mmCIF file of C-alpha atoms in Angstrom:
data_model
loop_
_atom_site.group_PDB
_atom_site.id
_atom_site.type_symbol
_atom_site.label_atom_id
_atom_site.label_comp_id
_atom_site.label_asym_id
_atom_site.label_seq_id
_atom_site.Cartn_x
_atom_site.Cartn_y
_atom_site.Cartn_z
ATOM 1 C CA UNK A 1 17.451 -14.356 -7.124
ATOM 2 C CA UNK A 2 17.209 -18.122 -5.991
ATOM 3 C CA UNK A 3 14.763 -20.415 -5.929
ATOM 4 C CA UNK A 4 14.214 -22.730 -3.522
ATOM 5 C CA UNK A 5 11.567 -25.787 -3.303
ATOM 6 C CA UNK A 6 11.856 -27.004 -0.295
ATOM 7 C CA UNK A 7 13.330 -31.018 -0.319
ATOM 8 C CA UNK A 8 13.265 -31.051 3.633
ATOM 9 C CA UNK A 9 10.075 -30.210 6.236
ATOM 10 C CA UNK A 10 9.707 -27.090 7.378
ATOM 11 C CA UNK A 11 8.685 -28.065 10.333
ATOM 12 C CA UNK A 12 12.448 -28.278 12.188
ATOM 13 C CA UNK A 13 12.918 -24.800 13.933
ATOM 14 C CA UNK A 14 14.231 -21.856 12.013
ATOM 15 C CA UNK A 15 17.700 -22.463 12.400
ATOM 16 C CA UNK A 16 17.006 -26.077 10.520
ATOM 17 C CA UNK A 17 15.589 -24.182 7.986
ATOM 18 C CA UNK A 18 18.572 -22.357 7.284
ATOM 19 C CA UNK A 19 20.816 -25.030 7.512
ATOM 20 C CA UNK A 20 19.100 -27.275 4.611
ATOM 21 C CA UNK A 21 19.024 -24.396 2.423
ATOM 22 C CA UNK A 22 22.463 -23.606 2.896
ATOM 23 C CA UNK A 23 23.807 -27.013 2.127
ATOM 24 C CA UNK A 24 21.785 -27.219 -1.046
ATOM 25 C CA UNK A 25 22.933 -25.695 -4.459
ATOM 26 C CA UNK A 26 20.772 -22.602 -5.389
ATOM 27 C CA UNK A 27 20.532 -23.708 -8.961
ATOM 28 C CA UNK A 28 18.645 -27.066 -7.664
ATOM 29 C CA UNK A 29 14.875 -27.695 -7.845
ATOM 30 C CA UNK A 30 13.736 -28.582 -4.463
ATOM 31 C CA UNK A 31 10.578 -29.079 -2.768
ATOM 32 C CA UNK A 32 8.869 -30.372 -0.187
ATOM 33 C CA UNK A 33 6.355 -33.206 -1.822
ATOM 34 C CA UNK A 34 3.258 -34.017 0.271
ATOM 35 C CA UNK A 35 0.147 -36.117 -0.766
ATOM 36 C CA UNK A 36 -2.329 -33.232 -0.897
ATOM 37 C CA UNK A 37 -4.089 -31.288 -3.688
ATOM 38 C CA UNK A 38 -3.180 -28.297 -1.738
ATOM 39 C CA UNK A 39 0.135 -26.059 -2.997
ATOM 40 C CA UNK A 40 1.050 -23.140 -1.371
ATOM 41 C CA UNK A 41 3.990 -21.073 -2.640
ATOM 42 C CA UNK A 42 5.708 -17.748 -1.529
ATOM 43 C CA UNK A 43 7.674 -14.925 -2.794
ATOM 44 C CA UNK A 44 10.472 -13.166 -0.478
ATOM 45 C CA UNK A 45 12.081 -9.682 -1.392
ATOM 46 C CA UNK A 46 14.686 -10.544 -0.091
ATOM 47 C CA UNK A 47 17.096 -13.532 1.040
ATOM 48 C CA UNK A 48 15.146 -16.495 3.134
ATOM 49 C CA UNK A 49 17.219 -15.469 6.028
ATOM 50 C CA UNK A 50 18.257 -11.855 5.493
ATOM 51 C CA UNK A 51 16.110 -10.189 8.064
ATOM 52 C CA UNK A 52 13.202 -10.809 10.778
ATOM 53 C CA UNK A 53 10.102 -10.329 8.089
ATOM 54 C CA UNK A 54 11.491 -12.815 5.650
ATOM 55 C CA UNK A 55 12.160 -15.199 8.144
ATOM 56 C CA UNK A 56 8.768 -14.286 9.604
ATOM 57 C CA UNK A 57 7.376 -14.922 6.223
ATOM 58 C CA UNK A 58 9.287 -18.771 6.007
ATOM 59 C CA UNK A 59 8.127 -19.606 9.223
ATOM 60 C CA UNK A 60 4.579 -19.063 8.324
ATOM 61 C CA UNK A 61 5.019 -21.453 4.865
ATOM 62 C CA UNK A 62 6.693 -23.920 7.199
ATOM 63 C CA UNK A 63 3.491 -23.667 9.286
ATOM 64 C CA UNK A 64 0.910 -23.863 6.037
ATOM 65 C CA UNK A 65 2.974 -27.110 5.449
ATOM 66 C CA UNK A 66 3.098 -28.382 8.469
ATOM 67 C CA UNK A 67 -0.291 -27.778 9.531
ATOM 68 C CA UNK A 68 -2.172 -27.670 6.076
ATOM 69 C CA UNK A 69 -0.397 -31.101 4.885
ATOM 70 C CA UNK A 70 0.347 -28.430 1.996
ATOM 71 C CA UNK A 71 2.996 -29.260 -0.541
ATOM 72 C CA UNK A 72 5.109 -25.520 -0.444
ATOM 73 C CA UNK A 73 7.891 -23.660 -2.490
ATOM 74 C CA UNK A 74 9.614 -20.561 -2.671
ATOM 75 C CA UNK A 75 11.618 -17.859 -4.106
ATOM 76 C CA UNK A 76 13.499 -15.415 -2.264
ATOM 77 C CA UNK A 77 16.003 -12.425 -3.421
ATOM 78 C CA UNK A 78 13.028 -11.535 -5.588
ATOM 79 C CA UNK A 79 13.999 -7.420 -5.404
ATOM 80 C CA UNK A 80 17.636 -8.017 -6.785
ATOM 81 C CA UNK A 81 15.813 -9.668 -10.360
ATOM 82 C CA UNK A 82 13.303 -6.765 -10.691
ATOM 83 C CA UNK A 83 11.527 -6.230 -12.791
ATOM 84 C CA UNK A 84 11.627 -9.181 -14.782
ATOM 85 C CA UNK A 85 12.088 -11.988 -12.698
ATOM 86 C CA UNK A 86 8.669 -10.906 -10.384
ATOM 87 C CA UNK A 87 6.047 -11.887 -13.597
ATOM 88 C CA UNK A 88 8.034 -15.023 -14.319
ATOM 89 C CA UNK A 89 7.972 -16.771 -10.727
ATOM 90 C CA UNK A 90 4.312 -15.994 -10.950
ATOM 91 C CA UNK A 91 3.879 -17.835 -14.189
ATOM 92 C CA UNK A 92 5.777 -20.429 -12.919
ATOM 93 C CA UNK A 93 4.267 -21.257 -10.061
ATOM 94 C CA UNK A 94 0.817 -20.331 -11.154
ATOM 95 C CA UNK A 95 1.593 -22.807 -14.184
ATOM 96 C CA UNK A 96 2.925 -25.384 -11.785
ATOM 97 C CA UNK A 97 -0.417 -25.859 -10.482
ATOM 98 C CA UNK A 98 0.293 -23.802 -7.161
ATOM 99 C CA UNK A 99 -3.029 -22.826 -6.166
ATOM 100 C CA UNK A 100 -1.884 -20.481 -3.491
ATOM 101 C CA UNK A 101 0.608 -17.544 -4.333
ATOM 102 C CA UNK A 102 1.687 -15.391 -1.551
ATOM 103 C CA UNK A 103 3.827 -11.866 -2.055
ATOM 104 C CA UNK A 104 5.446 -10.802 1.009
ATOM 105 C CA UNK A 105 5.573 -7.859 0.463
ATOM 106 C CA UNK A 106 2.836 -4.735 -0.856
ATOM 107 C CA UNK A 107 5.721 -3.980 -3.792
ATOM 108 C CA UNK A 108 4.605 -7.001 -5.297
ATOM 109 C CA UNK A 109 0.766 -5.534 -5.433
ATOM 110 C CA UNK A 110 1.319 -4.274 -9.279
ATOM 111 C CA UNK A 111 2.826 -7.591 -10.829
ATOM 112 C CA UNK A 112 0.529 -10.148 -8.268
ATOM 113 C CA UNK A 113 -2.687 -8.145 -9.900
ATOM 114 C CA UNK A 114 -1.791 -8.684 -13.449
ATOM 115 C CA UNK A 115 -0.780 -12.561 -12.457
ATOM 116 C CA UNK A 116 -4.086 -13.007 -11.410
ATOM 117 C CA UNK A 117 -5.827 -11.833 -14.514
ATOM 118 C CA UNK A 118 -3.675 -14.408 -16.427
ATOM 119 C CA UNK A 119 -4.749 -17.093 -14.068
ATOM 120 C CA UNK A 120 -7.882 -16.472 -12.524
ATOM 121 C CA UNK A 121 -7.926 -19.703 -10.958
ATOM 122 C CA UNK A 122 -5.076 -19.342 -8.765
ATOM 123 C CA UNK A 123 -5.749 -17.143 -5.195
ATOM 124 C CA UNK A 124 -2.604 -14.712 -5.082
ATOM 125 C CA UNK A 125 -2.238 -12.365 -1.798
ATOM 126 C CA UNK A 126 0.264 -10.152 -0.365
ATOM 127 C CA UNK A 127 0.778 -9.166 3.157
ATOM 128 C CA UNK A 128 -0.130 -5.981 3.129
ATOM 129 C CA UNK A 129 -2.442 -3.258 2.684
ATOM 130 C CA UNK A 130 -5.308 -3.319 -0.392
ATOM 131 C CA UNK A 131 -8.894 -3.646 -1.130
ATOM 132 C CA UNK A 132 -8.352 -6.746 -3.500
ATOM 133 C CA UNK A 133 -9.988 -7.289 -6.959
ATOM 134 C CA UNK A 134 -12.880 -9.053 -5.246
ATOM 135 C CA UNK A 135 -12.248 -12.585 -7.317
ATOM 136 C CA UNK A 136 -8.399 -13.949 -6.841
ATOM 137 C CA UNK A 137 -5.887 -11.044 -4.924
ATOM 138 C CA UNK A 138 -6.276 -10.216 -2.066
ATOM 139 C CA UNK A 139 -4.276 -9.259 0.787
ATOM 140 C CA UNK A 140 -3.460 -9.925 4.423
ATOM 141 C CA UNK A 141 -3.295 -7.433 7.019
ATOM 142 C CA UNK A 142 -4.076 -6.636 10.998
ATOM 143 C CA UNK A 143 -5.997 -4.224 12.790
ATOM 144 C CA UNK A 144 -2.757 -1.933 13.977
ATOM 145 C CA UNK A 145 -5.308 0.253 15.326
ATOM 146 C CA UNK A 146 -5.533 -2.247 18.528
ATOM 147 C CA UNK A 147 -2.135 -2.042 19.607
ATOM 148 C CA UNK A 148 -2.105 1.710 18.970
ATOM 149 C CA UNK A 149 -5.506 2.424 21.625
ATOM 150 C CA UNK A 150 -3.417 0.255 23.945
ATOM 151 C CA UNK A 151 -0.076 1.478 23.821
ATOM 152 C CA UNK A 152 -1.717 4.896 24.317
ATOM 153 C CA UNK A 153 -3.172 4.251 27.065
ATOM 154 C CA UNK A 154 -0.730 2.756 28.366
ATOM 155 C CA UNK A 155 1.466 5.902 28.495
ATOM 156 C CA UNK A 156 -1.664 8.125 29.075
ATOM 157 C CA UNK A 157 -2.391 6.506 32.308
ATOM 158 C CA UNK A 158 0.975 7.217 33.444
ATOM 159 C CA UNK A 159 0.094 10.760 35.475
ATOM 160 C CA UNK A 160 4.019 11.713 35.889
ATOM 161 C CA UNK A 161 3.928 11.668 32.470
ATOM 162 C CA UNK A 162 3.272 15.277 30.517
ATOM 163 C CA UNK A 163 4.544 15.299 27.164
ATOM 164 C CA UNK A 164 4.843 12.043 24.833
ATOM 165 C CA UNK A 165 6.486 11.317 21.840
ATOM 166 C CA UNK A 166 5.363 9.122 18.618
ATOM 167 C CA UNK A 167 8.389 8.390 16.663
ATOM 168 C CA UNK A 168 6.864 6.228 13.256
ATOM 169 C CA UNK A 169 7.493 4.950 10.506
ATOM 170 C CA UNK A 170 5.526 5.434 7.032
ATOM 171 C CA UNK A 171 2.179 6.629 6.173
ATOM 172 C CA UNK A 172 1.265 2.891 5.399
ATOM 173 C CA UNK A 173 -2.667 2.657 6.280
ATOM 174 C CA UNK A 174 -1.891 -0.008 9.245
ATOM 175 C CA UNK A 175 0.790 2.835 10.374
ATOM 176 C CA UNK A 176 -1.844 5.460 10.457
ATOM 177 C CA UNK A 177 -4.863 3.558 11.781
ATOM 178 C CA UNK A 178 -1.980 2.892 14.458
ATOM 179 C CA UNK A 179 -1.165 6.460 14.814
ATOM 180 C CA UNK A 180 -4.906 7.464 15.424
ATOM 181 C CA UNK A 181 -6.004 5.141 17.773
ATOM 182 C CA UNK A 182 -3.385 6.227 19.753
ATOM 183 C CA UNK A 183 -4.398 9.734 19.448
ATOM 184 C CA UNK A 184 -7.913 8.663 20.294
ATOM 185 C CA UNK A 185 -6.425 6.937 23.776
ATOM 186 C CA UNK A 186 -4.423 9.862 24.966
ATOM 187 C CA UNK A 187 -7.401 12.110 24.200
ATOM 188 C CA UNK A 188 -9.509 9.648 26.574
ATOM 189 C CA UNK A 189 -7.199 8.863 29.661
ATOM 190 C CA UNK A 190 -4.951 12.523 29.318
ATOM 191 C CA UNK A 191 -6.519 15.144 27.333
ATOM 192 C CA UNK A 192 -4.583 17.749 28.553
ATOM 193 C CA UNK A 193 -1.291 15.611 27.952
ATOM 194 C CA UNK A 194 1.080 17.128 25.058
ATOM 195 C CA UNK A 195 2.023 14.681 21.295
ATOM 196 C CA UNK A 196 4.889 15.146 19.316
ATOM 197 C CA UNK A 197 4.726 13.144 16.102
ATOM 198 C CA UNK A 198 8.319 12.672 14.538
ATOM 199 C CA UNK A 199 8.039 10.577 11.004
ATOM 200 C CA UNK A 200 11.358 8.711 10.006
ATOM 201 C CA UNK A 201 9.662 7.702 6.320
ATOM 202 C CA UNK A 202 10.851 3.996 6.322
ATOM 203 C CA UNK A 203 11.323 0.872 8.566
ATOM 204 C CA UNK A 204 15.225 0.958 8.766
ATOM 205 C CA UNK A 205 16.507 3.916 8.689
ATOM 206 C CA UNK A 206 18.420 3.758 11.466
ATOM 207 C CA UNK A 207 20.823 7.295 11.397
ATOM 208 C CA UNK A 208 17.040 9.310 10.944
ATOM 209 C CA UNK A 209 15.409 7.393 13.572
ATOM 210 C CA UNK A 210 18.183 8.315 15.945
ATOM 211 C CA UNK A 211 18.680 11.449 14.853
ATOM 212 C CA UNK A 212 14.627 12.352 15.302
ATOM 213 C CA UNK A 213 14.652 10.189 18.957
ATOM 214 C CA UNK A 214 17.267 13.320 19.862
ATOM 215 C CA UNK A 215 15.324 15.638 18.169
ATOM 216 C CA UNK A 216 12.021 14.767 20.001
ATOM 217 C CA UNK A 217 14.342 14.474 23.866
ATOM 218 C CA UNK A 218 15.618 17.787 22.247
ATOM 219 C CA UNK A 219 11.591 19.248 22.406
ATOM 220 C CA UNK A 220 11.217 17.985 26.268
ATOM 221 C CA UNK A 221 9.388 14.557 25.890
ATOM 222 C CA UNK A 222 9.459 12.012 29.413
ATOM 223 C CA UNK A 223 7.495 9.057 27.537
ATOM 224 C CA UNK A 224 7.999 7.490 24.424
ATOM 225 C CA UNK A 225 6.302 5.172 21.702
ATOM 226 C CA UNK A 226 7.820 3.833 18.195
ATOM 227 C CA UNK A 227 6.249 1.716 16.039
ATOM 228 C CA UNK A 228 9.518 1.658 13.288
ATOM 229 C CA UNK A 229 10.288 -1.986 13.370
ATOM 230 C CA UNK A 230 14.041 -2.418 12.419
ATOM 231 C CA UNK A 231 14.432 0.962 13.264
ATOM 232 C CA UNK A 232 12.830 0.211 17.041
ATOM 233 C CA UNK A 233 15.991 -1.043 19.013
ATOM 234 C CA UNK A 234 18.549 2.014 17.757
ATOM 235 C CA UNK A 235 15.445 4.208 18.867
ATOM 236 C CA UNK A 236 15.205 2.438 22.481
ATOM 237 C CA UNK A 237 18.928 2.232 22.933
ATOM 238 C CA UNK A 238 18.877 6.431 22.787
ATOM 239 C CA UNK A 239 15.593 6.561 25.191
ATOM 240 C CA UNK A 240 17.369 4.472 27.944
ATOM 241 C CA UNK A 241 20.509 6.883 28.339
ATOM 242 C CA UNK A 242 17.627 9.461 28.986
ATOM 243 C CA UNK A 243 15.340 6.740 31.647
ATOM 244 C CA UNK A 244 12.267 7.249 28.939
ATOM 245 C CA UNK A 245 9.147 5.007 30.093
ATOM 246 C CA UNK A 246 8.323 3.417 26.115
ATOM 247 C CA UNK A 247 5.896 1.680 24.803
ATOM 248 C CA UNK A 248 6.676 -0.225 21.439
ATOM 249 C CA UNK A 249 5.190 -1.595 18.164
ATOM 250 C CA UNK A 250 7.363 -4.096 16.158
ATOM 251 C CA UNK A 251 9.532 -6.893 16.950
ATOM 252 C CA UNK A 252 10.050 -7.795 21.081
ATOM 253 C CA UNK A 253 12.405 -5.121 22.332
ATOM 254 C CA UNK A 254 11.723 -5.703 26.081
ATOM 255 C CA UNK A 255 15.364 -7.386 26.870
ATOM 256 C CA UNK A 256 16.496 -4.015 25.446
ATOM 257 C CA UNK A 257 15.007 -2.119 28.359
ATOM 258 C CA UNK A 258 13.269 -4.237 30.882
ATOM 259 C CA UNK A 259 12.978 -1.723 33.581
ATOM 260 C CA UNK A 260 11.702 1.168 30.903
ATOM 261 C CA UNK A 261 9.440 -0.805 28.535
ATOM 262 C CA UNK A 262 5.892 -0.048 29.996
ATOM 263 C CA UNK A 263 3.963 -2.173 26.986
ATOM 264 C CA UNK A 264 4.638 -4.035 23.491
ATOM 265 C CA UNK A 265 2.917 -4.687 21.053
ATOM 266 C CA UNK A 266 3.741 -7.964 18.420
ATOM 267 C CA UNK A 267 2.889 -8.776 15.360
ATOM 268 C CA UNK A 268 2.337 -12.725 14.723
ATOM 269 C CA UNK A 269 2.766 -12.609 10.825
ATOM 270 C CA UNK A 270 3.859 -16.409 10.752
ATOM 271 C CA UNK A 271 -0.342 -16.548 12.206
ATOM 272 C CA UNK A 272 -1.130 -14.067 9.895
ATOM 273 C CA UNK A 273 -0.164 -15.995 6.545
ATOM 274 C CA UNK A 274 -1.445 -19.299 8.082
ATOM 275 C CA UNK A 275 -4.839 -17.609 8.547
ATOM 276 C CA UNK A 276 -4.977 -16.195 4.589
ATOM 277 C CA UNK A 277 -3.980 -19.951 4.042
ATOM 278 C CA UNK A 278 -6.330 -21.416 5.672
ATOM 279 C CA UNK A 279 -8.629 -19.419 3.805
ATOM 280 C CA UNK A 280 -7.794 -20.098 0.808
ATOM 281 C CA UNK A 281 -7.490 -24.253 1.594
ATOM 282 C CA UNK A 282 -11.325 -24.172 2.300
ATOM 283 C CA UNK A 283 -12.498 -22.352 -1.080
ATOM 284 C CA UNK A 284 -13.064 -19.301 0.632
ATOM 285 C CA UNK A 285 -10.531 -16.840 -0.617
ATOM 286 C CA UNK A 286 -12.349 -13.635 -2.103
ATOM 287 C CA UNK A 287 -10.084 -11.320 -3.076
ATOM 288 C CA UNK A 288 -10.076 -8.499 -0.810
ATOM 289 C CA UNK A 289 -8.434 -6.732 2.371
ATOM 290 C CA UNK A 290 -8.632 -9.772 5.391
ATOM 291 C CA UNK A 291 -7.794 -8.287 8.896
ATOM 292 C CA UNK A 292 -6.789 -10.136 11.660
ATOM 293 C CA UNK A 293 -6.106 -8.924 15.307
ATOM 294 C CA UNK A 294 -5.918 -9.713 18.859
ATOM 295 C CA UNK A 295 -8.573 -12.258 19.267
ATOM 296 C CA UNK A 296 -7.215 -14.164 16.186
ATOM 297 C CA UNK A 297 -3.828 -14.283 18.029
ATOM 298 C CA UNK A 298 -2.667 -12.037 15.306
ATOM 299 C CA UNK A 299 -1.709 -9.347 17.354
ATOM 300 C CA UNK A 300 -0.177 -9.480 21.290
ATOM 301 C CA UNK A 301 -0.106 -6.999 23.672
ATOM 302 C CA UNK A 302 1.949 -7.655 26.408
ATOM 303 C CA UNK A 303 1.898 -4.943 29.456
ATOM 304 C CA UNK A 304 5.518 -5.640 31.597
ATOM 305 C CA UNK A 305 3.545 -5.702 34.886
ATOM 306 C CA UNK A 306 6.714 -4.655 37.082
ATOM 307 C CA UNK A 307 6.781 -1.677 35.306
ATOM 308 C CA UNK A 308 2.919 -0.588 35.862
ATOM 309 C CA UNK A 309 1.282 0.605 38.677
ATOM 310 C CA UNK A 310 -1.515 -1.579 39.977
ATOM 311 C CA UNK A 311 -4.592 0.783 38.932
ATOM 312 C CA UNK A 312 -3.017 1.502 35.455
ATOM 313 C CA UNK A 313 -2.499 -2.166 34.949
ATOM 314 C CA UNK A 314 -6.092 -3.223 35.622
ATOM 315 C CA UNK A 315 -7.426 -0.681 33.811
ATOM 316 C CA UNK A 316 -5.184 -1.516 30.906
ATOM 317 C CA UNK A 317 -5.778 -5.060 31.108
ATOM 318 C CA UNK A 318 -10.238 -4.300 31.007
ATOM 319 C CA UNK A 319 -10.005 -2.490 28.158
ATOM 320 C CA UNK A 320 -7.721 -4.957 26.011
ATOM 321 C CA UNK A 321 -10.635 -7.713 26.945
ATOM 322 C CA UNK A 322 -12.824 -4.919 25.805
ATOM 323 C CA UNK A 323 -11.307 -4.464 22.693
ATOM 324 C CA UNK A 324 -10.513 -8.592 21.858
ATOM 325 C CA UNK A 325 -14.486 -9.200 22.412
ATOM 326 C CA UNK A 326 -15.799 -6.256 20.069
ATOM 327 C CA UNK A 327 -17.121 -4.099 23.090
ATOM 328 C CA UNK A 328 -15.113 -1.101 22.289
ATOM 329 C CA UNK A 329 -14.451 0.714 18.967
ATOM 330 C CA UNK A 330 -11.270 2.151 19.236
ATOM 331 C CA UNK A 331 -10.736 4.554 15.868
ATOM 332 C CA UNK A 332 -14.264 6.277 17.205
ATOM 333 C CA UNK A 333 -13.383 9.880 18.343
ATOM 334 C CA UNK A 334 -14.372 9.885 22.435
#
């Protein structure tokens, strides 16, 4: 486990980021030091660097600091000192007058709730999925269930299309408010179209995810969707030696397959945490489950026109205005 205050801006791009860290011994107090009241800090599972949600997560502090005039720190590698060195960055930093604590990542839930009963003055959040204590934790999520209606429809307004398959992750509530509204969309636009539902049970488990993408090719599917982040390009690689249309949840796979990728879905979690900041900046952190979605930028969806025909594609395109201003309900049974 290091910790790492940040001496240098965050503000550089992300390969800046890595750079300064590098070149700095781990064992070295840094921060960055602004002239505000406002201190934001974060905890990573893992290394800074390691892998696309902690660097997700460091570009959103960079943002907090960058736009928030926030003085920030960090400490990443945070799974390799469990369980002891969780409750003690927490004490730190809560005792360091950090008035902002975020966990990225729900495994933190257990330790982050007991830190704020020590120091009910501090705001702690994780970015995940829970109700809160309704004073000081709280967490930060999205609406998952947006993507899913329109990734659904996507493939359900495909009519050469007869039997998809849902290859996802874990049984996360964002996963299956994700998995439903997708239901709900193919049960609108295709009712008579067939759903396989493969689980893998994690985000990177790359050998199941494969070995399930087979399984569901295996069971006759001719469209696709994933929503297994890290698991997402192994999964895509297998659907293009088989020509599957997809549709995708996670990180931008679309260079993977331009000419199969019907739709994708991304997840802005650097605007996520910036939101739950901002929050918290103007007193009105309150503990609970925030949700943030496509008209808070949160969430993209991003149809590849090419690959749509021009009735599916305006029809896709009305309904995600639909859904951005409030008109439609999408986890409501039609």
């Amino acid at each position: 486990m290091k910790r790492r205050d940040l001496l240098y801006g965050l503000g550089a791009a992300g390969s800046a980021i890595v750079l300064n860290n590098c070149a700095l011994a781990p064992s070295t107090p840094q921060r960055s030091r602004r002239a505000a009241l406002f201190k934001v800090a974060m905890l990573l599972p893992r290394g800074a660097d390691s892998d696309d949600w902690c660097r997700e997560g460091m570009t959103g502090l960079g943002r907090i600091e960058r736009e928030l005039n926030a003085e920030i720190a960090y400490t990443d590698d945070i799974n390799k000192g469990l369980p002891a060195s969780l409750p003690q960055a927490l004490d730190r930093y809560a005792k360091e007058g950090f008035g902002f604590i975020i966990g990225h990542s729900g495994t933190f839930r257990d330790d982050m709730i007991k830190a704020a009963v020590r120091y009910p003055r501090t705001r702690f959040a994780i970015v995940a999925s829970d109700s809160g204590n309704n004073r000081n934790f709280g967490a930060l999520g999205y609406r998952n269930s947006e993507l899913g209606y329109l990734l659904g429809a996507t493939l359900a307004l495909q009519p050469k299309l007869q039997h998809i398959g849902l290859i996802t992750s874990l049984p996360t509530p964002p996963i299956k408010q994700f998995n439903l509204a997708f239901q709900n969309a193919l049960r609108r636009f295709a009712p008579d179209r067939k759903l396989s539902i493969e689980w893998v049970g994690s985000f990177d488990d790359e050998p199941k995810a494969i070995a399930l993408t087979q399984k569901l090719i295996g069971a006759g599917i001719d469209g696709l969707a994933m929503n297994c982040w890290t698991n997402n390009p192994a999964i895509v690689n297998v659907a293009v030696d088989r020509q599957l249309p997809m549709v995708v949840l996670g990180p931008d796979s679309r260079k993977l397959a331009p000419n199969l990728i019907l739709a994708s879905g991304l997840i802005h979690v650097p605007e996520l945490i910036l939101h739950g900041a901002r929050l918290a900046q103007r007193g009105r952190w309150e503990g609970r489950q925030y949700l943030f979605g496509l008209s808070e930028r949160v969430l993209e969806f991003i149809p590849t026109i090419g690959n749509l025909n021009p009735e599916s594609q305006k029809e896709i395109v009305d309904l995600h205005d639909q859904i951005r201003s409030g008109r439609l309900e999408v986890l409501e049974e039609r």
